[in-house]
Short mmCIF file of C-alpha atoms and ligand atoms in Angstrom, two decimals:
data_model
loop_
_atom_site.label_atom_id
_atom_site.label_comp_id
_atom_site.label_asym_id
_atom_site.label_seq_id
_atom_site.Cartn_x
_atom_site.Cartn_y
_atom_site.Cartn_z
CA MET X 1 133.10 79.49 120.52
CA LYS X 2 135.69 81.32 122.63
CA THR X 3 137.65 84.51 122.01
CA GLU X 4 139.28 87.38 123.91
CA VAL X 5 137.07 90.24 122.68
CA ALA X 6 133.58 89.82 121.23
CA ILE X 7 132.66 92.76 118.97
CA ILE X 8 128.96 93.33 118.33
CA GLY X 9 128.57 95.18 115.02
CA GLY X 10 130.62 95.15 111.82
CA GLY X 11 130.35 98.83 110.93
CA PRO X 12 133.36 101.16 110.95
CA SER X 13 133.88 101.13 114.73
CA GLY X 14 133.64 97.34 115.10
CA LEU X 15 135.87 96.68 112.11
CA LEU X 16 138.51 99.24 113.11
CA LEU X 17 138.61 97.87 116.66
CA SER X 18 138.99 94.33 115.30
CA GLN X 19 141.75 95.47 112.95
CA LEU X 20 143.77 97.22 115.69
CA LEU X 21 143.32 94.42 118.25
CA ASN X 22 144.28 91.61 115.86
CA ARG X 23 147.37 93.55 114.76
CA ALA X 24 148.34 93.55 118.46
CA GLY X 25 147.74 89.82 118.78
CA VAL X 26 144.36 90.05 120.51
CA ALA X 27 141.78 87.57 119.22
CA THR X 28 138.32 88.86 118.29
CA VAL X 29 135.02 87.67 116.81
CA VAL X 30 132.79 90.24 115.06
CA LEU X 31 129.04 89.56 115.05
CA GLU X 32 127.22 91.57 112.34
CA ARG X 33 123.47 91.49 111.71
CA ALA X 34 123.57 92.56 108.06
CA SER X 35 125.38 91.20 105.06
CA ARG X 36 128.71 92.74 104.07
CA ALA X 37 127.05 94.13 100.92
CA HIS X 38 124.31 95.80 102.99
CA VAL X 39 126.83 97.41 105.34
CA LEU X 40 128.83 98.68 102.35
CA GLY X 41 125.66 99.98 100.67
CA ARG X 42 125.08 102.61 103.33
CA ILE X 43 125.94 106.19 102.22
CA ARG X 44 127.03 108.10 105.31
CA ALA X 45 129.94 110.22 106.44
CA GLY X 46 132.37 111.93 104.14
CA VAL X 47 134.89 113.90 106.22
CA LEU X 48 137.77 112.34 108.23
CA GLU X 49 139.51 114.30 110.98
CA SER X 50 143.30 114.34 111.01
CA GLY X 51 143.29 111.96 114.01
CA THR X 52 141.07 109.52 112.14
CA VAL X 53 143.43 109.57 109.14
CA ALA X 54 146.35 108.86 111.49
CA LEU X 55 144.62 105.93 113.23
CA LEU X 56 143.46 104.35 109.95
CA THR X 57 147.04 104.63 108.69
CA GLU X 58 148.36 103.05 111.93
CA ALA X 59 145.81 100.26 111.47
CA GLY X 60 147.28 99.50 108.04
CA VAL X 61 144.20 100.59 106.05
CA GLY X 62 145.34 104.03 104.89
CA ALA X 63 146.87 103.25 101.47
CA ARG X 64 143.78 103.75 99.25
CA MET X 65 142.62 106.66 101.42
CA MET X 66 145.94 108.43 100.79
CA ARG X 67 145.68 107.66 97.06
CA GLU X 68 142.02 108.46 96.47
CA GLY X 69 141.06 110.69 99.42
CA ILE X 70 140.97 114.45 98.89
CA PRO X 71 142.79 116.55 101.51
CA HIS X 72 140.81 119.69 102.33
CA GLU X 73 142.59 122.70 103.84
CA GLY X 74 139.39 124.63 104.43
CA CYS X 75 135.64 124.88 104.09
CA TYR X 76 133.08 127.64 103.52
CA LEU X 77 130.18 128.87 105.59
CA SER X 78 127.71 130.99 103.65
CA ASP X 79 124.78 133.21 104.55
CA ASP X 80 122.85 133.83 101.33
CA ASP X 81 125.64 135.54 99.31
CA LEU X 82 128.13 136.08 102.16
CA MET X 83 130.90 133.42 101.88
CA VAL X 84 133.30 132.91 104.80
CA ARG X 85 136.28 130.59 104.28
CA ILE X 86 137.63 128.76 107.30
CA ASN X 87 141.27 128.12 106.44
CA PHE X 88 142.04 125.09 108.60
CA HIS X 89 145.64 124.91 107.49
CA GLU X 90 146.45 128.56 108.20
CA LEU X 91 144.59 128.53 111.52
CA THR X 92 145.63 125.11 112.89
CA GLY X 93 148.36 123.74 110.63
CA LYS X 94 146.12 120.73 109.92
CA SER X 95 143.55 119.64 107.34
CA VAL X 96 140.79 117.04 106.94
CA MET X 97 140.42 114.24 104.40
CA VAL X 98 137.32 113.84 102.24
CA TYR X 99 136.96 110.06 101.86
CA GLY X 100 133.58 108.36 102.23
CA GLN X 101 132.71 106.11 105.16
CA THR X 102 131.73 103.50 102.58
CA GLU X 103 135.34 103.44 101.34
CA VAL X 104 136.73 103.30 104.89
CA THR X 105 134.47 100.33 105.64
CA GLN X 106 135.44 98.64 102.37
CA ASP X 107 139.15 99.05 103.17
CA LEU X 108 138.58 97.61 106.66
CA TYR X 109 136.65 94.60 105.37
CA GLU X 110 139.41 93.84 102.85
CA ALA X 111 142.13 94.13 105.50
CA GLN X 112 140.14 91.95 107.90
CA SER X 113 139.70 89.29 105.20
CA ALA X 114 143.43 89.37 104.50
CA MET X 115 144.12 88.84 108.22
CA GLY X 116 141.64 85.97 108.34
CA THR X 117 139.76 87.38 111.33
CA THR X 118 136.34 85.96 112.26
CA ILE X 119 133.39 88.07 111.12
CA LEU X 120 129.96 86.40 111.16
CA HIS X 121 127.27 88.03 109.00
CA GLY X 122 123.53 87.41 109.23
CA VAL X 123 123.71 87.12 113.01
CA GLU X 124 120.36 87.54 114.81
CA ASP X 125 119.03 87.85 118.35
CA VAL X 126 122.31 88.70 120.04
CA VAL X 127 122.09 88.50 123.84
CA ILE X 128 124.95 89.62 126.09
CA GLU X 129 125.01 87.92 129.51
CA CYS X 130 127.27 87.95 132.59
CA ALA X 131 129.01 91.10 131.33
CA LYS X 132 128.90 92.84 134.69
CA ASP X 133 130.95 90.65 136.97
CA SER X 134 132.54 87.77 135.14
CA ALA X 135 133.43 86.41 131.73
CA PRO X 136 130.68 87.57 129.35
CA VAL X 137 128.70 85.05 127.35
CA VAL X 138 127.25 86.27 124.04
CA SER X 139 124.56 84.09 122.53
CA PHE X 140 123.10 84.55 119.04
CA LEU X 141 121.35 82.90 116.13
CA HIS X 142 123.50 82.12 113.10
CA GLU X 143 122.61 79.98 110.11
CA GLY X 144 119.57 78.63 111.95
CA ALA X 145 121.44 77.53 115.08
CA ARG X 146 121.74 79.15 118.51
CA ARG X 147 125.40 79.60 119.34
CA THR X 148 127.34 80.95 122.32
CA LEU X 149 130.59 82.90 122.40
CA THR X 150 132.52 83.19 125.67
CA CYS X 151 135.05 86.00 125.96
CA ARG X 152 136.97 88.29 128.30
CA TYR X 153 135.42 91.53 127.07
CA VAL X 154 132.54 92.70 124.85
CA ALA X 155 132.73 95.81 122.64
CA GLY X 156 129.25 97.12 121.78
CA CYS X 157 129.81 98.60 118.31
CA ASP X 158 126.25 97.94 117.15
CA GLY X 159 125.03 101.47 116.51
CA PHE X 160 122.10 103.44 117.86
CA HIS X 161 119.58 100.63 117.35
CA GLY X 162 121.79 97.82 118.63
CA VAL X 163 121.46 95.69 121.77
CA SER X 164 124.59 96.70 123.67
CA ARG X 165 123.38 99.96 125.22
CA GLY X 166 120.20 98.27 126.46
CA THR X 167 122.29 95.54 128.13
CA ILE X 168 123.27 98.14 130.71
CA PRO X 169 120.32 98.36 133.14
CA ALA X 170 118.31 101.56 132.68
CA ALA X 171 118.83 102.36 136.36
CA LYS X 172 122.59 102.38 135.74
CA ARG X 173 122.39 104.55 132.61
CA GLN X 174 121.90 108.29 132.15
CA GLU X 175 120.81 109.49 128.70
CA PHE X 176 121.02 113.03 127.29
CA GLU X 177 119.11 113.89 124.11
CA ARG X 178 118.09 116.72 121.82
CA VAL X 179 115.92 115.79 118.82
CA TYR X 180 115.92 118.43 116.07
CA PRO X 181 112.60 119.23 114.30
CA PHE X 182 114.03 118.64 110.81
CA GLY X 183 116.09 116.16 108.77
CA TRP X 184 118.68 116.22 106.01
CA LEU X 185 117.57 115.13 102.55
CA GLY X 186 120.77 113.80 100.98
CA VAL X 187 121.46 113.24 97.27
CA LEU X 188 124.42 111.55 95.61
CA SER X 189 124.97 112.49 91.94
CA GLU X 190 127.63 111.62 89.38
CA THR X 191 128.38 115.28 88.71
CA PRO X 192 131.44 117.43 89.40
CA PRO X 193 131.21 119.17 92.80
CA CYS X 194 129.99 122.78 92.65
CA SER X 195 132.85 123.91 94.88
CA ASP X 196 136.40 122.69 95.53
CA GLU X 197 135.67 122.77 99.28
CA ILE X 198 132.60 121.92 101.37
CA ILE X 199 129.99 124.69 101.74
CA TYR X 200 127.76 124.87 104.83
CA ALA X 201 124.98 127.20 103.69
CA ASN X 202 122.63 129.12 105.97
CA SER X 203 119.82 130.78 104.05
CA HIS X 204 116.43 132.25 104.85
CA ARG X 205 114.94 129.12 103.23
CA GLY X 206 116.92 126.72 105.43
CA PHE X 207 120.24 124.89 105.55
CA ALA X 208 122.06 123.25 102.65
CA LEU X 209 125.39 121.45 102.35
CA ALA X 210 127.51 121.01 99.24
CA SER X 211 130.06 118.21 99.56
CA MET X 212 131.66 115.53 97.44
CA ARG X 213 133.20 112.04 97.36
CA ASN X 214 135.58 112.57 94.42
CA PRO X 215 135.95 114.93 91.40
CA THR X 216 133.03 113.21 89.61
CA LEU X 217 130.77 112.34 92.56
CA SER X 218 128.91 115.06 94.49
CA ARG X 219 127.06 114.79 97.79
CA TYR X 220 124.42 117.43 98.59
CA TYR X 221 121.92 117.93 101.42
CA VAL X 222 119.01 120.27 102.12
CA GLN X 223 117.23 120.69 105.45
CA VAL X 224 113.66 119.36 105.19
CA PRO X 225 110.73 118.99 107.62
CA LEU X 226 110.61 115.61 109.39
CA SER X 227 107.28 114.95 107.69
CA ASP X 228 108.95 114.86 104.25
CA ARG X 229 109.80 111.60 102.49
CA PRO X 230 112.43 111.12 99.75
CA GLU X 231 109.66 110.41 97.21
CA ASP X 232 108.24 113.89 97.88
CA TRP X 233 111.37 115.32 96.26
CA SER X 234 111.88 114.93 92.51
CA ASP X 235 115.42 115.58 91.31
CA ALA X 236 114.23 118.82 89.68
CA ARG X 237 112.69 120.02 92.96
CA PHE X 238 115.85 119.12 94.88
CA TRP X 239 118.22 120.93 92.50
CA ASP X 240 115.96 124.00 92.42
CA GLU X 241 115.81 124.22 96.22
CA LEU X 242 119.53 123.57 96.63
CA ARG X 243 120.32 126.40 94.18
CA ARG X 244 118.07 128.78 96.15
CA ARG X 245 120.02 128.10 99.35
CA LEU X 246 123.58 128.35 98.00
CA PRO X 247 125.40 131.60 97.13
CA SER X 248 124.09 132.75 93.76
CA ASP X 249 127.32 132.49 91.76
CA THR X 250 127.89 128.94 93.05
CA ALA X 251 124.30 128.03 92.25
CA GLU X 252 124.50 129.43 88.71
CA ALA X 253 127.66 127.43 87.90
CA MET X 254 126.34 124.18 89.42
CA ILE X 255 126.15 121.12 87.14
CA THR X 256 123.20 118.92 88.07
CA GLY X 257 122.33 115.36 87.08
CA PRO X 258 120.21 112.36 88.11
CA SER X 259 120.37 111.32 91.75
CA ILE X 260 121.88 107.86 92.31
CA GLU X 261 120.94 107.89 95.99
CA LYS X 262 118.32 109.92 97.84
CA SER X 263 117.54 109.56 101.56
CA ILE X 264 116.47 111.55 104.60
CA ALA X 265 118.43 111.32 107.87
CA PRO X 266 116.84 112.63 111.07
CA LEU X 267 119.04 114.79 113.31
CA ARG X 268 119.57 114.22 116.98
CA SER X 269 122.18 114.80 119.70
CA PHE X 270 122.41 111.86 122.09
CA VAL X 271 124.81 110.56 124.73
CA ALA X 272 124.43 107.54 127.03
CA GLU X 273 126.62 107.38 130.13
CA PRO X 274 128.58 105.42 131.29
CA LEU X 275 130.31 103.72 128.36
CA ARG X 276 131.32 100.78 130.52
CA TRP X 277 129.38 98.19 132.48
CA GLY X 278 131.76 95.59 133.90
CA ASN X 279 133.34 93.88 130.90
CA LEU X 280 131.02 95.53 128.34
CA PHE X 281 132.17 98.72 126.59
CA LEU X 282 130.01 100.95 124.36
CA VAL X 283 131.64 102.37 121.21
CA GLY X 284 130.49 104.82 118.53
CA ASP X 285 126.82 105.23 117.65
CA ALA X 286 125.91 102.63 120.29
CA ALA X 287 126.79 105.33 122.84
CA HIS X 288 126.26 108.65 121.07
CA ILE X 289 124.75 110.35 118.05
CA VAL X 290 125.63 113.80 116.70
CA PRO X 291 123.87 115.85 114.02
CA PRO X 292 126.09 115.59 110.89
CA THR X 293 126.52 119.39 110.79
CA GLY X 294 129.91 119.09 112.46
CA ALA X 295 131.05 116.00 110.48
CA LYS X 296 131.73 114.26 113.80
CA GLY X 297 129.70 111.01 113.77
CA LEU X 298 132.21 108.65 112.22
CA ASN X 299 135.13 110.55 113.76
CA LEU X 300 133.72 110.16 117.28
CA ALA X 301 133.33 106.42 116.70
CA VAL X 302 137.01 106.32 115.75
CA SER X 303 137.82 108.36 118.87
CA ASP X 304 136.23 105.71 121.10
CA VAL X 305 138.13 102.98 119.23
CA TYR X 306 141.38 104.89 119.81
CA TYR X 307 140.89 104.84 123.59
CA LEU X 308 139.40 101.34 123.85
CA HIS X 309 141.95 99.50 121.73
CA HIS X 310 144.80 100.82 123.89
CA ALA X 311 142.87 99.89 127.05
CA LEU X 312 142.08 96.33 125.91
CA ILE X 313 145.62 95.65 124.71
CA ASP X 314 147.01 96.87 128.05
CA ALA X 315 144.54 94.66 129.95
CA LEU X 316 145.02 91.52 127.83
CA LYS X 317 148.71 91.77 127.02
CA ARG X 318 150.13 93.58 130.05
CA ASP X 319 147.57 92.77 132.74
CA ASP X 320 147.20 96.54 133.24
CA THR X 321 143.52 97.44 133.73
CA ARG X 322 143.93 101.19 134.25
CA GLY X 323 142.84 101.86 130.67
CA ILE X 324 139.60 99.93 130.89
CA GLU X 325 138.89 101.45 134.31
CA GLY X 326 139.30 104.92 132.83
CA TYR X 327 137.82 104.33 129.34
CA SER X 328 134.37 105.75 129.96
CA ASP X 329 135.47 109.00 131.61
CA LEU X 330 138.30 109.57 129.13
CA ALA X 331 136.19 108.91 126.00
CA LEU X 332 133.29 110.99 127.33
CA GLN X 333 135.51 114.05 127.78
CA ARG X 334 136.15 114.15 124.01
CA ILE X 335 132.57 113.03 123.17
CA TRP X 336 130.99 115.96 125.00
CA LYS X 337 133.27 118.50 123.30
CA ALA X 338 132.32 117.12 119.88
CA MET X 339 128.67 117.04 120.99
CA ARG X 340 128.86 120.73 121.84
CA PHE X 341 130.50 121.67 118.53
CA SER X 342 127.95 119.67 116.50
CA TRP X 343 125.06 121.24 118.42
CA GLN X 344 126.52 124.75 118.01
CA MET X 345 127.01 124.30 114.23
CA THR X 346 123.44 122.95 113.94
CA MET X 347 121.93 125.87 115.87
CA MET X 348 123.99 128.39 113.87
CA LEU X 349 123.03 127.08 110.43
CA HIS X 350 119.47 125.75 110.53
CA HIS X 351 116.12 127.53 110.30
CA PHE X 352 113.79 126.43 113.11
CA GLU X 353 110.09 126.39 112.25
CA GLY X 354 108.27 129.18 114.09
CA GLU X 355 111.47 130.89 115.23
CA ASP X 356 111.23 134.63 115.79
CA SER X 357 113.18 137.25 113.83
CA PHE X 358 115.67 137.54 116.69
CA ALA X 359 116.85 133.93 116.13
CA ALA X 360 117.46 134.62 112.45
CA GLN X 361 119.44 137.73 113.39
CA MET X 362 121.56 135.71 115.81
CA ARG X 363 122.50 133.31 112.98
CA LYS X 364 123.42 136.20 110.72
CA ALA X 365 125.49 137.81 113.48
CA SER X 366 127.35 134.54 114.13
CA LEU X 367 128.35 134.33 110.48
CA ALA X 368 129.22 138.04 110.31
CA HIS X 369 131.45 137.58 113.36
CA LEU X 370 133.22 134.62 111.71
CA ALA X 371 133.81 136.77 108.65
CA ARG X 372 135.63 139.42 110.72
CA SER X 373 137.25 137.49 113.58
CA GLU X 374 140.26 135.24 113.06
CA THR X 375 139.82 134.11 116.68
CA ALA X 376 136.30 132.91 115.94
CA ARG X 377 137.46 131.15 112.78
CA ARG X 378 140.31 129.47 114.67
CA GLU X 379 137.91 128.16 117.34
CA LEU X 380 135.72 126.64 114.64
CA ALA X 381 138.73 125.23 112.74
CA GLU X 382 140.21 123.57 115.86
CA ASN X 383 136.95 121.72 116.47
CA TYR X 384 136.33 120.85 112.84
CA ILE X 385 139.74 119.26 112.15
CA GLY X 386 139.34 117.33 115.41
CA LEU X 387 140.47 118.01 118.97
CA PRO X 388 143.48 115.97 120.14
CA PHE X 389 142.81 112.46 121.50
P1 FAS T 401 127.11 101.88 112.64
O1 FAS T 401 125.64 102.13 112.88
O2 FAS T 401 127.75 102.40 111.41
O3 FAS T 401 127.40 100.29 112.65
C1 FAS T 401 126.72 99.47 113.57
C2 FAS T 401 126.66 98.07 112.96
O4 FAS T 401 126.08 97.19 113.92
C3 FAS T 401 125.78 98.03 111.71
O5 FAS T 401 126.48 97.43 110.64
C4 FAS T 401 124.56 97.21 112.13
O6 FAS T 401 124.07 96.41 111.08
C5 FAS T 401 125.14 96.35 113.25
N1 FAS T 401 124.14 95.95 114.25
C6 FAS T 401 123.15 96.69 114.78
N2 FAS T 401 122.46 95.97 115.69
C7 FAS T 401 123.04 94.74 115.74
C8 FAS T 401 122.78 93.55 116.47
N3 FAS T 401 121.79 93.50 117.35
N4 FAS T 401 123.58 92.46 116.25
C9 FAS T 401 124.60 92.54 115.36
N5 FAS T 401 124.89 93.63 114.62
C10 FAS T 401 124.12 94.71 114.82
N6 FAS T 401 128.43 110.86 110.28
C11 FAS T 401 129.20 111.84 109.77
O7 FAS T 401 130.27 112.13 110.31
N7 FAS T 401 128.79 112.52 108.65
C12 FAS T 401 127.61 112.21 107.99
O8 FAS T 401 127.26 112.81 107.00
C13 FAS T 401 126.79 111.18 108.50
N8 FAS T 401 125.63 110.83 107.86
C14 FAS T 401 124.85 109.83 108.39
C15 FAS T 401 123.66 109.43 107.77
C16 FAS T 401 122.86 108.41 108.32
C17 FAS T 401 121.57 107.99 107.63
C18 FAS T 401 123.26 107.79 109.53
C19 FAS T 401 122.39 106.71 110.17
C20 FAS T 401 124.44 108.16 110.15
C21 FAS T 401 125.26 109.18 109.58
N9 FAS T 401 126.46 109.56 110.17
C22 FAS T 401 127.25 110.54 109.66
C23 FAS T 401 126.92 108.93 111.35
C24 FAS T 401 127.55 107.61 110.98
O9 FAS T 401 128.57 107.83 110.05
C25 FAS T 401 128.01 106.96 112.25
O10 FAS T 401 128.65 107.88 113.12
C26 FAS T 401 128.92 105.78 112.02
O11 FAS T 401 128.29 104.90 111.14
C27 FAS T 401 129.20 105.15 113.38
O12 FAS T 401 129.78 103.93 113.18
P2 FAS T 401 129.42 102.70 114.14
O13 FAS T 401 129.54 103.14 115.55
O14 FAS T 401 130.25 101.56 113.65
O15 FAS T 401 127.87 102.42 113.93
C1 PHB T 402 129.27 114.46 103.50
O1 PHB T 402 130.07 114.67 102.59
O2 PHB T 402 128.44 113.51 103.50
C2 PHB T 402 129.27 115.39 104.70
C3 PHB T 402 130.25 116.37 104.79
C4 PHB T 402 130.24 117.21 105.89
C5 PHB T 402 129.28 117.06 106.88
C6 PHB T 402 128.30 116.05 106.78
C7 PHB T 402 128.30 115.21 105.67
O3 PHB T 402 129.29 117.87 107.97
#
């Protein structure tokens, strides 16, 4: 097999890159380990930055998002019963879109099918060779046979546990990491959301998040110890704990129901540098992970795709390699700013086991400052709606 760009991974970053490149006349092949149904079964991100909405629209996959997505002009941060509204629209003139990653991925798969692009599912044992100095060769198992794909460039869109990052020799890579001593227990329930806007709740019992997917589908999280498992949490226990962490009037009015999905996601901050090794480029979770407190994970993957698709089109269509030469440094500038914001939101809103009373006071003071300072709220809003590409 031969193509211009081999894309490892058929999650949101791989699919969006394939969509944008094929619309520009660049040929791709996407190699995905899981089935399409498995990829679409993952419940993940829910908030799209304004830049993500714009790029999905440019890619021709924005129609259902604009019909079914919910624009949000603000969100709340709470500290027990103190509620602070961050009015994105008033402070920045922009808003975010609540539209699940599952839906984004579904829209991309449908658009890719309509374009007739090549996406191979059930691919195993992907090996990327010759990426450093010449035309990469990607070999893999598919339908019981070993196959090879030669290409000009490889985009590693295969997530945190993929093979792309490890293709760059450890001696050539620098990794930065912070692992948080807790996870997020997430529940999806077919109930009306308890609030019209997302609530990030700090409480003396720990963090909670109240979000949604649509007017009849709610998404909630509570901070839990890493030792917990989803089966440790009955629905009744989850709803009781969530109510204890949300402002009391919100908790009292909350409508609960059976969970239709329950899972625990660990939290970490991670960046691998550089994002380029010869003709191999790292994209999205293959290169970085953020704690979901800042709603940046999916949006950072889109950010990388924004920079890389322009760079690859310039190289393949205009023989201009400045974009691919500068991809890593340019993408990392925005990655580190989102990394900082996600870390800051996580430190401000979570209870750390064994912390002293001073740490709890610092969290309270941060929220009290947000309540009184428009400057502080604007700084948070600018980061939350997404810094410019
Ligand atoms: P993905 O991991 O989505 O996709 C990588 C793809 O590559 C997968 O389909 C995988 O099957 C495939 N793959 C892996 N190895 C391969 C191999 N060797 N060969 C071929 N294919 C391979 N972000 C938010 O903004 N908000 C959230 O609330 C949020 N919640 C999350 C919850 C969980 C449990 C997880 C894991 C992540 C969450 N994220 C959240 C972050 C998440 O949305 C990611 O940022 C987003 O999926 C990144 O997209 P990709 O870079 O495409 O990586
Ligand atoms: C979600 O709706 O899943 C969600 C919203 C905001 C976040 C993280 C997750 O920061």
